Every structure is written in structure tokens, then in C-alpha cells.
CSV table of C-alpha atoms and ligand atoms in Angstrom, one decimal:
chain,number,residue,atom,x,y,z
A,142,UNK,CA,96.3,49.7,-224.1
A,143,UNK,CA,99.1,47.8,-225.8
A,144,UNK,CA,99.4,44.2,-224.9
A,145,UNK,CA,95.9,43.9,-223.4
A,146,UNK,CA,94.5,40.7,-224.9
A,147,UNK,CA,90.8,40.4,-225.7
A,148,UNK,CA,89.1,37.6,-223.8
A,149,UNK,CA,86.9,35.1,-225.5
A,150,UNK,CA,83.3,34.7,-224.1
A,151,UNK,CA,84.1,31.3,-222.5
A,152,UNK,CA,86.0,33.2,-220.0
A,153,UNK,CA,83.0,34.9,-218.5
A,154,UNK,CA,83.1,32.3,-215.7
A,155,UNK,CA,80.5,33.8,-213.4
A,156,UNK,CA,77.8,33.2,-216.1
A,157,UNK,CA,79.0,29.7,-216.7
A,158,UNK,CA,78.9,29.1,-213.0
A,159,UNK,CA,75.3,30.3,-212.8
A,160,UNK,CA,74.3,27.9,-215.5
A,161,UNK,CA,75.8,25.1,-213.5
A,162,UNK,CA,73.7,25.8,-210.3
A,163,UNK,CA,70.4,24.1,-210.0
A,164,UNK,CA,68.2,27.3,-210.0
A,165,UNK,CA,64.5,27.5,-209.4
A,166,UNK,CA,62.6,30.7,-209.1
A,167,UNK,CA,60.9,31.3,-205.8
A,168,UNK,CA,57.2,32.4,-205.5
A,169,UNK,CA,58.2,36.1,-205.0
A,170,UNK,CA,60.3,37.0,-207.9
A,171,UNK,CA,63.0,39.4,-207.0
A,172,UNK,CA,65.1,41.5,-209.6
A,173,UNK,CA,68.2,39.6,-210.7
A,174,UNK,CA,71.2,40.9,-208.7
A,175,UNK,CA,73.7,42.7,-210.9
A,176,UNK,CA,77.3,41.8,-210.2
A,177,UNK,CA,80.6,43.7,-210.8
A,178,UNK,CA,80.9,44.4,-214.5
A,179,UNK,CA,84.6,44.0,-214.6
A,180,UNK,CA,84.2,40.3,-213.4
A,181,UNK,CA,83.5,39.4,-217.0
A,182,UNK,CA,87.1,40.1,-217.7
A,183,UNK,CA,88.4,37.8,-214.9
A,184,UNK,CA,89.2,34.2,-215.3
A,185,UNK,CA,90.6,31.5,-213.1
A,186,UNK,CA,90.2,28.3,-215.1
A,187,UNK,CA,92.5,26.3,-212.9
A,188,UNK,CA,89.3,25.9,-210.8
A,189,UNK,CA,86.9,26.7,-213.6
A,190,UNK,CA,84.7,25.0,-216.2
A,191,UNK,CA,86.9,22.0,-216.7
A,192,UNK,CA,87.2,21.4,-213.0
A,193,UNK,CA,83.4,21.6,-212.8
A,194,UNK,CA,83.1,18.9,-215.6
A,195,UNK,CA,85.6,16.8,-213.6
A,196,UNK,CA,83.3,17.0,-210.5
A,197,UNK,CA,80.3,16.0,-212.7
A,198,UNK,CA,82.3,12.9,-214.0
A,199,UNK,CA,83.4,11.9,-210.5
A,200,UNK,CA,79.7,12.3,-209.2
A,201,UNK,CA,78.8,9.8,-211.9
A,202,UNK,CA,81.4,7.4,-210.7
A,203,UNK,CA,84.4,8.1,-212.9
A,204,UNK,CA,87.9,7.9,-211.5
A,205,UNK,CA,90.1,10.8,-212.7
A,206,UNK,CA,93.7,11.9,-212.5
A,207,UNK,CA,93.5,15.6,-211.7
A,208,UNK,CA,96.7,17.7,-212.5
A,209,UNK,CA,95.0,21.0,-212.4
A,210,UNK,CA,96.0,22.5,-209.1
A,211,UNK,CA,99.5,22.7,-207.4
A,212,UNK,CA,98.0,21.5,-204.1
A,213,UNK,CA,100.7,19.2,-202.5
A,214,UNK,CA,98.4,18.0,-199.7
A,215,UNK,CA,96.1,16.5,-202.4
A,216,UNK,CA,99.0,14.4,-203.6
A,217,UNK,CA,100.0,12.9,-200.3
A,218,UNK,CA,102.5,15.5,-199.3
A,219,UNK,CA,102.4,16.6,-195.7
A,220,UNK,CA,103.6,19.9,-194.1
A,221,UNK,CA,106.9,18.9,-192.3
A,222,UNK,CA,106.6,17.5,-188.7
A,223,UNK,CA,108.5,20.4,-187.1
A,224,UNK,CA,105.9,22.9,-188.6
A,225,UNK,CA,102.9,20.9,-187.5
A,226,UNK,CA,104.4,20.7,-184.0
A,227,UNK,CA,105.0,24.5,-184.0
A,228,UNK,CA,101.3,25.1,-184.7
A,229,UNK,CA,100.0,22.4,-182.3
A,230,UNK,CA,102.3,23.5,-179.5
A,231,UNK,CA,101.1,27.1,-179.9
A,232,UNK,CA,97.4,26.6,-180.5
A,233,UNK,CA,96.5,27.9,-177.0
A,234,UNK,CA,98.1,31.2,-177.9
A,235,UNK,CA,96.3,31.5,-181.2
A,236,UNK,CA,92.9,32.9,-180.2
A,237,UNK,CA,93.4,36.6,-180.2
A,238,UNK,CA,93.8,38.7,-183.3
A,239,UNK,CA,97.4,39.7,-183.9
A,240,UNK,CA,98.8,43.0,-185.2
A,241,UNK,CA,97.6,43.6,-188.8
A,242,UNK,CA,101.0,42.9,-190.2
A,243,UNK,CA,101.4,39.6,-188.2
A,244,UNK,CA,103.0,38.1,-185.1
A,245,UNK,CA,106.1,40.0,-184.1
A,246,UNK,CA,108.1,36.7,-183.8
A,247,UNK,CA,106.9,35.5,-187.3
A,248,UNK,CA,107.9,38.9,-188.8
A,249,UNK,CA,111.3,38.9,-187.2
A,250,UNK,CA,111.8,35.3,-188.6
A,251,UNK,CA,110.9,36.4,-192.1
A,252,UNK,CA,113.1,39.6,-191.8
A,253,UNK,CA,116.0,37.6,-190.6
A,254,UNK,CA,115.6,35.1,-193.5
A,255,UNK,CA,115.6,38.1,-195.8
A,256,UNK,CA,118.6,39.6,-194.2
A,257,UNK,CA,120.6,36.4,-194.9
A,258,UNK,CA,119.5,36.6,-198.5
A,259,UNK,CA,120.8,40.1,-198.8
A,260,UNK,CA,117.5,42.0,-198.9
A,261,UNK,CA,118.6,45.6,-197.7
A,262,UNK,CA,117.1,46.9,-194.4
A,263,UNK,CA,114.9,43.9,-193.9
A,264,UNK,CA,113.1,44.5,-190.6
A,265,UNK,CA,109.9,43.2,-189.0
A,266,UNK,CA,108.3,46.6,-189.5
A,267,UNK,CA,108.4,46.0,-193.4
A,268,UNK,CA,107.0,42.5,-193.2
A,269,UNK,CA,103.3,41.9,-193.8
A,270,UNK,CA,101.9,38.4,-193.1
A,271,UNK,CA,98.7,37.5,-195.1
A,272,UNK,CA,96.3,34.7,-195.8
A,273,UNK,CA,98.4,33.2,-198.4
A,274,UNK,CA,100.3,35.0,-201.1
A,275,UNK,CA,96.9,35.4,-202.8
A,276,UNK,CA,95.6,37.8,-200.3
A,277,UNK,CA,98.8,39.9,-200.4
A,278,UNK,CA,98.7,40.1,-204.2
A,279,UNK,CA,95.2,41.6,-204.0
A,280,UNK,CA,96.0,43.8,-201.0
A,281,UNK,CA,99.2,45.2,-202.5
A,282,UNK,CA,97.6,46.0,-205.9
A,283,UNK,CA,94.8,47.7,-204.1
A,284,UNK,CA,97.3,49.7,-202.1
A,285,UNK,CA,99.1,50.7,-205.3
A,286,UNK,CA,96.6,51.4,-208.2
A,287,UNK,CA,94.2,54.2,-209.3
A,288,UNK,CA,91.7,53.5,-212.0
A,289,UNK,CA,93.5,53.1,-215.3
A,290,UNK,CA,97.0,52.5,-213.9
A,291,UNK,CA,98.9,49.8,-215.8
A,292,UNK,CA,100.8,46.7,-214.3
A,293,UNK,CA,103.3,44.9,-216.5
A,294,UNK,CA,102.4,41.3,-216.1
A,295,UNK,CA,104.2,38.1,-217.5
A,296,UNK,CA,102.4,36.3,-220.3
A,297,UNK,CA,101.9,33.4,-219.4
A,298,UNK,CA,101.1,34.6,-215.9
A,299,UNK,CA,99.6,33.1,-212.8
A,300,UNK,CA,96.1,34.3,-213.4
A,301,UNK,CA,95.4,35.7,-210.0
A,302,UNK,CA,97.8,38.5,-210.9
A,303,UNK,CA,95.6,39.5,-213.9
A,304,UNK,CA,92.4,39.1,-211.9
A,305,UNK,CA,93.6,41.2,-209.0
A,306,UNK,CA,94.9,44.0,-211.4
A,307,UNK,CA,91.4,44.1,-213.1
A,308,UNK,CA,89.5,44.0,-209.9
A,309,UNK,CA,91.5,46.8,-208.4
A,310,UNK,CA,90.7,48.9,-211.5
A,311,UNK,CA,94.1,48.6,-213.1
A,312,UNK,CA,95.0,47.4,-216.6
A,313,UNK,CA,97.2,44.4,-217.2
A,314,UNK,CA,99.9,45.0,-219.9
A,315,UNK,CA,101.6,41.8,-220.8
A,316,UNK,CA,105.1,41.1,-221.6
A,317,UNK,CA,105.8,38.0,-223.5
A,318,UNK,CA,107.9,35.0,-222.0
A,319,UNK,CA,107.9,32.7,-225.0
A,320,UNK,CA,109.1,29.1,-225.3
A,321,UNK,CA,111.6,29.9,-228.1
A,322,UNK,CA,113.3,32.2,-225.4
A,323,UNK,CA,113.3,29.7,-222.7
A,324,UNK,CA,110.1,31.3,-221.3
A,325,UNK,CA,112.4,34.2,-220.2
A,326,UNK,CA,111.2,37.8,-220.3
A,327,UNK,CA,112.8,40.3,-222.7
A,328,UNK,CA,113.8,43.4,-220.9
A,329,UNK,CA,113.6,45.4,-224.2
A,330,UNK,CA,110.0,44.5,-224.6
A,331,UNK,CA,109.2,45.4,-221.0
A,332,UNK,CA,110.7,48.9,-221.7
A,333,UNK,CA,108.8,49.2,-224.9
A,334,UNK,CA,105.5,48.6,-223.1
A,335,UNK,CA,106.0,51.4,-220.5
A,336,UNK,CA,103.6,54.3,-220.5
A,337,UNK,CA,103.0,57.2,-218.3
A,338,UNK,CA,100.4,55.0,-216.5
A,339,UNK,CA,102.8,52.1,-215.7
A,340,UNK,CA,103.1,51.6,-211.9
A,341,UNK,CA,104.7,48.2,-211.4
A,342,UNK,CA,106.5,45.3,-213.0
A,343,UNK,CA,105.5,41.8,-211.7
A,344,UNK,CA,108.0,39.0,-211.9
A,345,UNK,CA,107.0,35.4,-211.1
A,346,UNK,CA,110.3,33.8,-210.4
A,347,UNK,CA,110.6,30.7,-210.4
A,348,UNK,CA,107.7,30.6,-212.7
A,349,UNK,CA,104.3,29.1,-212.6
A,350,UNK,CA,103.3,27.8,-215.2
A,351,UNK,CA,106.6,27.6,-217.1
A,352,UNK,CA,109.1,26.5,-214.5
A,353,UNK,CA,111.6,29.0,-215.8
A,354,UNK,CA,114.2,30.3,-213.3
A,355,UNK,CA,115.5,33.9,-214.2
A,356,UNK,CA,119.2,34.6,-214.4
A,357,UNK,CA,120.8,37.4,-212.4
A,358,UNK,CA,121.9,39.5,-215.4
A,359,UNK,CA,118.3,39.5,-216.8
A,360,UNK,CA,116.9,40.5,-213.3
A,361,UNK,CA,119.4,43.4,-213.1
A,362,UNK,CA,118.3,44.8,-216.4
A,363,UNK,CA,114.7,44.7,-215.2
A,364,UNK,CA,115.7,46.3,-211.9
A,365,UNK,CA,117.4,49.2,-213.9
A,366,UNK,CA,114.1,49.8,-215.9
A,367,UNK,CA,112.1,50.1,-212.6
A,368,UNK,CA,114.8,52.4,-211.2
A,369,UNK,CA,114.8,54.7,-214.3
A,370,UNK,CA,111.1,54.8,-214.4
A,371,UNK,CA,110.2,55.1,-210.6
A,372,UNK,CA,108.2,51.8,-210.7
A,373,UNK,CA,107.5,49.2,-207.9
A,374,UNK,CA,108.9,45.7,-208.5
A,375,UNK,CA,106.7,43.0,-207.4
A,376,UNK,CA,108.5,39.7,-207.0
A,377,UNK,CA,106.3,36.6,-206.6
A,378,UNK,CA,108.9,34.1,-205.3
A,379,UNK,CA,106.6,31.5,-203.8
A,380,UNK,CA,108.6,28.7,-205.4
A,381,UNK,CA,111.9,30.0,-204.3
A,382,UNK,CA,113.5,26.8,-203.1
A,383,UNK,CA,111.8,24.3,-205.5
A,384,UNK,CA,114.9,24.0,-207.9
A,385,UNK,CA,116.1,21.1,-210.0
A,386,UNK,CA,119.5,19.9,-211.3
A,387,UNK,CA,121.5,22.8,-209.8
A,388,UNK,CA,119.2,25.6,-211.1
A,389,UNK,CA,120.0,28.8,-209.4
A,390,UNK,CA,117.4,31.1,-207.7
A,391,UNK,CA,118.3,34.8,-207.6
A,392,UNK,CA,116.0,36.8,-205.3
A,393,UNK,CA,115.2,40.2,-206.6
A,394,UNK,CA,115.3,42.4,-203.5
A,395,UNK,CA,119.1,42.3,-203.0
A,396,UNK,CA,119.6,43.4,-206.7
A,397,UNK,CA,116.9,46.0,-206.3
A,398,UNK,CA,118.7,47.9,-203.5
A,399,UNK,CA,117.0,51.2,-203.1
A,400,UNK,CA,114.4,50.6,-205.8
A,401,UNK,CA,111.0,49.8,-204.2
A,402,UNK,CA,110.4,46.1,-204.2
A,403,UNK,CA,107.8,43.8,-202.7
A,404,UNK,CA,109.0,40.2,-202.3
A,405,UNK,CA,106.3,37.5,-201.8
A,406,UNK,CA,106.7,34.0,-200.3
A,407,UNK,CA,104.9,31.6,-198.1
A,408,UNK,CA,104.2,28.3,-196.7
A,409,UNK,CA,101.9,26.8,-199.4
A,410,UNK,CA,104.5,25.2,-201.8
A,411,UNK,CA,108.0,25.0,-200.4
A,412,UNK,CA,106.5,23.8,-197.0
A,413,UNK,CA,103.5,22.0,-198.4
A,414,UNK,CA,101.0,23.7,-196.2
A,415,UNK,CA,98.6,25.4,-198.6
A,416,UNK,CA,95.6,24.9,-196.4
A,417,UNK,CA,97.2,26.8,-193.6
A,418,UNK,CA,96.9,30.1,-195.7
A,419,UNK,CA,100.1,31.7,-194.8
A,420,UNK,CA,102.0,34.1,-197.1
A,421,UNK,CA,104.3,37.2,-196.5
A,422,UNK,CA,105.4,40.2,-198.3
A,423,UNK,CA,108.6,42.1,-197.5
A,424,UNK,CA,109.0,45.7,-198.6
A,425,UNK,CA,112.5,46.9,-199.5
A,426,UNK,CA,113.8,50.0,-201.1
A,427,UNK,CA,114.2,53.5,-200.1
A,428,UNK,CA,112.1,54.1,-196.9
A,429,UNK,CA,111.0,57.7,-198.1
A,430,UNK,CA,110.0,56.5,-201.6
A,431,UNK,CA,108.0,53.5,-200.1
A,432,UNK,CA,106.6,55.2,-197.1
A,433,UNK,CA,103.2,55.9,-198.5
A,434,UNK,CA,102.9,52.4,-200.0
A,435,UNK,CA,104.0,50.9,-196.5
A,436,UNK,CA,101.2,53.0,-194.8
A,437,UNK,CA,98.6,51.9,-197.5
A,438,UNK,CA,99.5,48.2,-196.9
A,439,UNK,CA,99.3,48.6,-193.2
A,440,UNK,CA,95.8,50.3,-193.5
A,441,UNK,CA,94.4,47.6,-195.8
A,442,UNK,CA,95.9,44.9,-193.5
A,443,UNK,CA,94.2,46.6,-190.5
A,444,UNK,CA,90.8,46.6,-192.4
A,445,UNK,CA,91.0,42.8,-192.6
A,446,UNK,CA,92.3,42.6,-189.0
A,447,UNK,CA,94.9,40.0,-189.2
A,448,UNK,CA,96.0,36.8,-191.1
A,449,UNK,CA,95.2,33.3,-189.9
A,450,UNK,CA,97.0,33.0,-186.5
A,451,UNK,CA,97.8,29.3,-186.0
A,452,UNK,CA,99.8,29.0,-189.1
A,453,UNK,CA,101.9,32.2,-188.2
A,454,UNK,CA,103.5,30.0,-185.5
A,455,UNK,CA,105.0,27.7,-188.1
A,456,UNK,CA,106.9,30.5,-189.9
A,457,UNK,CA,110.0,30.6,-187.7
A,458,UNK,CA,110.2,26.8,-187.9
A,459,UNK,CA,109.8,26.8,-191.7
A,460,UNK,CA,112.5,29.5,-192.3
A,461,UNK,CA,115.0,28.5,-189.7
A,462,UNK,CA,114.5,24.9,-189.2
A,463,UNK,CA,115.3,21.7,-191.2
A,464,UNK,CA,115.3,22.1,-195.0
A,465,UNK,CA,112.8,19.6,-196.1
A,466,UNK,CA,112.3,20.7,-199.8
A,467,UNK,CA,115.9,20.1,-201.0
A,468,UNK,CA,115.7,16.3,-200.7
A,469,UNK,CA,112.4,16.2,-202.6
A,470,UNK,CA,114.1,18.1,-205.5
A,471,UNK,CA,117.3,16.1,-205.5
A,472,UNK,CA,117.9,13.0,-207.6
A,473,UNK,CA,115.9,10.3,-206.2
A,474,UNK,CA,113.5,12.7,-204.5
A,475,UNK,CA,109.8,12.6,-205.4
A,476,UNK,CA,109.6,15.9,-207.3
A,477,UNK,CA,112.9,15.4,-209.0
A,478,UNK,CA,111.7,12.0,-210.4
A,479,UNK,CA,108.2,13.2,-211.3
A,480,UNK,CA,109.9,16.0,-213.5
A,481,UNK,CA,112.1,13.3,-215.0
A,482,UNK,CA,109.1,11.3,-215.8
A,483,UNK,CA,107.5,14.3,-217.5
A,484,UNK,CA,110.8,15.2,-219.5
A,485,UNK,CA,111.2,11.5,-220.6
A,486,UNK,CA,107.6,11.2,-221.6
A,487,UNK,CA,107.7,14.2,-223.7
A,488,UNK,CA,110.9,13.1,-225.2
A,489,UNK,CA,109.4,9.7,-226.2
A,490,UNK,CA,106.3,11.4,-227.7
A,491,UNK,CA,106.1,12.4,-231.3
A,492,UNK,CA,103.5,15.1,-230.5
A,493,UNK,CA,105.1,17.2,-227.7
A,494,UNK,CA,107.8,19.6,-227.0
A,495,UNK,CA,109.0,20.8,-223.6
A,496,UNK,CA,111.2,23.6,-222.2
A,497,UNK,CA,112.3,21.5,-219.2
A,498,UNK,CA,111.2,23.3,-216.1
A,499,UNK,CA,114.2,24.3,-214.0
A,500,UNK,CA,112.1,25.0,-211.0
A,501,UNK,CA,108.7,25.1,-209.3
A,502,UNK,CA,105.8,22.5,-209.6
A,503,UNK,CA,104.7,22.5,-213.2
A,504,UNK,CA,105.5,21.5,-216.7
A,505,UNK,CA,104.2,23.5,-219.7
A,506,UNK,CA,104.3,21.3,-222.8
A,507,UNK,CA,103.5,22.4,-226.4
A,508,UNK,CA,101.8,20.3,-228.8
A,509,UNK,CA,103.6,20.0,-232.2
A,510,UNK,CA,103.4,18.3,-235.6
A,511,UNK,CA,100.1,17.0,-237.2
A,512,UNK,CA,98.3,16.9,-233.9
A,513,UNK,CA,98.9,20.6,-233.5
A,514,UNK,CA,96.9,21.4,-236.8
A,515,UNK,CA,94.0,23.4,-235.9
A,516,UNK,CA,94.7,22.6,-232.3
A,517,UNK,CA,92.4,24.3,-229.6
A,518,UNK,CA,93.8,23.8,-226.1
A,519,UNK,CA,90.4,24.0,-224.4
A,520,UNK,CA,88.8,21.4,-226.9
A,521,UNK,CA,91.8,19.1,-226.2
A,522,UNK,CA,91.5,19.5,-222.4
A,523,UNK,CA,87.9,18.6,-222.6
A,524,UNK,CA,88.5,15.6,-224.9
A,525,UNK,CA,91.3,14.4,-222.6
A,526,UNK,CA,89.0,14.7,-219.5
A,527,UNK,CA,86.0,12.9,-221.1
A,528,UNK,CA,87.9,10.2,-223.0
A,529,UNK,CA,91.0,9.5,-220.8
A,530,UNK,CA,90.0,10.8,-217.4
A,531,UNK,CA,92.9,13.2,-217.2
A,532,UNK,CA,92.5,16.8,-216.2
A,533,UNK,CA,95.1,19.4,-217.3
A,534,UNK,CA,94.9,23.2,-217.6
A,535,UNK,CA,94.7,24.6,-221.2
A,536,UNK,CA,97.7,27.1,-221.7
A,537,UNK,CA,95.4,29.9,-222.7
A,538,UNK,CA,94.2,29.9,-219.1
A,539,UNK,CA,97.5,31.8,-218.3
A,540,UNK,CA,96.7,34.8,-220.5
A,541,UNK,CA,98.7,33.9,-223.5
A,542,UNK,CA,97.5,34.3,-227.0
A,543,UNK,CA,98.8,30.8,-228.1
A,544,UNK,CA,96.5,27.8,-228.0
A,545,UNK,CA,99.0,24.9,-228.2
A,546,UNK,CA,100.2,24.5,-224.6
A,547,UNK,CA,98.8,22.9,-221.4
A,548,UNK,CA,100.0,22.8,-217.9
A,549,UNK,CA,100.4,19.7,-215.6
A,550,UNK,CA,101.6,19.8,-212.1
A,551,UNK,CA,104.6,17.6,-211.1
A,552,UNK,CA,103.0,16.6,-207.7
A,553,UNK,CA,101.8,13.1,-208.6
A,554,UNK,CA,103.9,10.0,-208.3
A,555,UNK,CA,106.2,9.5,-211.3
A,556,UNK,CA,104.4,6.5,-212.5
A,557,UNK,CA,101.1,8.3,-212.5
A,558,UNK,CA,102.7,11.0,-214.7
A,559,UNK,CA,104.0,8.3,-217.1
A,560,UNK,CA,100.5,6.9,-217.4
A,561,UNK,CA,99.1,10.5,-217.9
A,562,UNK,CA,101.4,11.0,-220.8
A,563,UNK,CA,100.6,7.7,-222.4
A,564,UNK,CA,96.9,8.8,-222.3
A,565,UNK,CA,97.7,12.2,-223.6
A,566,UNK,CA,99.7,10.7,-226.5
A,567,UNK,CA,96.6,8.5,-227.3
A,568,UNK,CA,94.4,11.6,-227.7
A,569,UNK,CA,97.2,13.4,-229.8
A,570,UNK,CA,97.7,10.4,-232.0
A,571,UNK,CA,94.0,10.4,-232.9
A,572,UNK,CA,94.1,14.0,-233.6
A,573,UNK,CA,97.2,13.6,-235.7
A,574,UNK,CA,95.5,10.8,-237.7
A,575,UNK,CA,92.3,12.9,-238.2
A,576,UNK,CA,94.5,15.8,-239.4
A,577,UNK,CA,96.4,13.5,-241.9
A,578,UNK,CA,93.1,12.1,-243.1
A,579,UNK,CA,91.7,15.5,-243.8
A,580,UNK,CA,94.9,16.4,-245.6
A,581,UNK,CA,94.7,13.3,-247.8
A,582,UNK,CA,91.1,14.0,-248.6
A,583,UNK,CA,92.0,17.6,-249.5
A,584,UNK,CA,94.7,16.5,-251.8
A,585,UNK,CA,92.4,14.1,-253.6
A,586,UNK,CA,89.5,16.6,-253.9
B,651,PLP,C1,102.9,31.9,-208.6
B,651,PLP,C2,101.9,31.9,-207.5
B,651,PLP,N1,101.7,32.9,-206.6
B,651,PLP,C3,100.8,32.8,-205.7
B,651,PLP,C4,100.1,31.6,-205.5
B,651,PLP,C5,99.1,31.7,-204.3
B,651,PLP,O1,99.7,31.1,-203.2
B,651,PLP,P1,99.0,31.1,-201.7
B,651,PLP,O2,98.7,29.6,-201.5
B,651,PLP,O3,100.2,31.5,-200.8
B,651,PLP,O4,97.9,31.9,-201.7
B,651,PLP,C6,100.4,30.5,-206.4
B,651,PLP,C7,99.5,29.4,-206.1
B,651,PLP,O5,99.4,28.4,-206.9
B,651,PLP,C8,101.2,30.7,-207.3
B,651,PLP,O6,101.4,29.6,-208.2
């Protein structure tokens, strides 16, 4: 099981959650319900223990700056007006279930968008609309995996990918995307981790949590690996047009050609409509090779009847209407300036390092120098929350072995981010002073 990281006990979140509930035994005592054993391997700390601690502090009257979730609506962003109108104008048509793969017009809009991008043979029949990309990640892995099948996942990953692999009886095998390599994958490492059980390679591009955007030549090498080994490529491209300073985005499907490829996108991020729960998956590659998988996706889609219908009416407007994300990412735009605030704050700090995010909604800084001595990202995040009222996500939440990173979202106003980094620096300066004191005492002893 090469690359499978052992998980520390703090990750058994369902037990933590139980402890957080006000539980009282009833008069008739029933046997304790057993839950699925493999849940003990699953983690989603973005909404986990630290977020619960934040709620406790808020309930006690503390005001916090919460940077844990990439939720545009929570930071004052609105879905564009033409998308809202498309939903409102069609609400009277939104009562019935749709086809399990989605409304024909929405699927045609997605297929047309993919055809312009160069996805081969993109047609409405090969499009699946889901309740967010989240549902489609789960559904597609359920369609693919038998117990013990392996999925190559990036480390760091977006942790739902690991969770869904595990809960569909698969085995996550991680390939590293390290800061000293610009958080890019190494195709040689991917190839070295293949076994007879490998079924798919997952790419998150642009990447959450690192903000990396993968170059074409790198993607071509990964496509070649999938082609040689009969693997499915799974491309999570939910951040596909959130790009800064001219960073390119190369969609995977056009490079994959006949190689089976599932490309995922949605309304949550680029179109700032997370709560509408709309995502899509486009299947490309040789129709004969992908036929069984297509049927499995359709069957699993049918079992959950259909995706949320009102939001599906916004898909055409989102993909073929006005581009509202580019101005936010251009100089002077809110996301661009937020990213600049983070880059400048890190540059001014003596305790942090950052691979500047080229894309997406996050920065993933690393703690360096004296503050990094004996550093534990969880303990740091808890201290930052308790002492400075700032909630970040520890880097180890993203299935990495390192303990010296943390993730912030770029969604707050730039000034809020500057304030956040001033508070982070205060905590790190205290830690650096403590480490220096301990070193001095050690030298004297
Ligand atoms: C990489 C990645 N994939 C998928 C999702 C889930 O998106 P959705 O809201 O479409 O379920 C997220 C959400 O943050 C994400 O960051």
C-alpha cells in the first residue's frame, strides 16, 4: 500500500463529534449504534474540530475572522445577476424531477462549452449534472471502484477525494506535489506508484489548496501514463477560470483525446453560487472503452433521481453569458488584490514562505525559521483561533505528511487579510521567541 499515510487519532472525527454533542441516556437504554468502520479513516477538517471550537467561541460572544471555507457567498460575493434571473425566471418549470443526467438544455450548454475548449466528442449524452462537484466525485468513484482498487491522488489533496475513495472501498495512493517543486506533480513519481490495482489518476487543476496551475507539457506526460496503463483520468477543474497574472489554464480532456477522462466543473466557485449545489462531469475518450463507466454513472445518477433543478437553469447563462470572474481576478479586482495582500504580507513576515498561488481561491504558506522549530500545524491553528480569533486550516488536513503549512482563503477583503497576517505574525513571533529561549537555556545547561 505504497503512499498510504497513517492517520493520527485526532482524525477520527465522528468520535470527536459525539463528544461535542450534549448526550443524555434515555430511560430505556438501547445498544450503541455501530457506524461504518472505515469512517475512522475519513477526515474533513475544513469543517471539523477547529470549526466547532470557532462556533463555541462565537456562542460565547467572540468575533472571529474565519478563513476555513472557500465559500464566496459568506464573504459578500453574489452569484451574477444574469444567473439569478435565469433561476428566478424558470422557477415555475423547476418542480418535476429531470432526467438523471440533467436538463437537456443544461447538458447541451455544458457540451458546447467543452467543444469550444477542444474536448473531443463532447455531447449532451456524455454530460452528468450533479448536486455540486462533491456529489459527482462520490458517484464517479462508486461507479469505478471495486474493494482494494487504488486511486492516485495528489498530496496535498482536496480531502473529499480521499474520503470518497475510502468510503467507496478504494485505497488512496498519494503522489507528492511539494512546495520546492512549485506544488507540481512529478510524472515519474506517479508512474512509480502504479500497481496492478491502480484504476485512476486524479488531478486537481487549478489546485486547492496550493493554487498551482499545471503546465501543458506536464499534463501531456500524465495523459501518456494513463494511456499506457488503461487508467481513467479524473480532472477536478472547478477553479478553471480563477487565474491571476496571466497564469494559463490547460484543460485535460483535449489533451487526453481517446484516453478516458472525466472533467469536473461547476457553479460554486467561478460563478460564486456554492449554495445552489450545481456541478457537472463530462466524460470523454473512446466511447467503447468508456461505455461501461458511462452506464454505471447513469445508473447511480438514476438512483438519486436527479440534481437540484432550479440551479440547472443557470448553467447556460453561466457558460455562455457575460464573463464575471475575469474582472475579479484582474489587477484592481477583489480577488487579485486579496492575493496581493497575502503575497505582500508573507514577504514582509520573517516567519513565512509562500509559493504564490497562480490560480484558485487559496494560499498555502509555510512556517519557516525559529517559529518552525517543533511546529505542529494543529496546535498553531488552535492557538491562532484562541488568542487572535483567526480560523485557518492546518496543512495536514489536506493529506500531507508535513506539519508546517496552513491554508487561508483569498475571499476576504484585502485589508482583512493584511490584519489576519499581522495576527499570524504575532503568534509566530511568540513561538520563535520561545524556541530561541529554549535554545539559549539548552546552551547554558
Ligand atoms: C477542488 C474542489 N473540488 C470540489 C469541490 C466541491 O465543490 P462543489 O461545491 O461543486 O461541491 C471543492 C470545494 O471547495 C473543491 O475545492
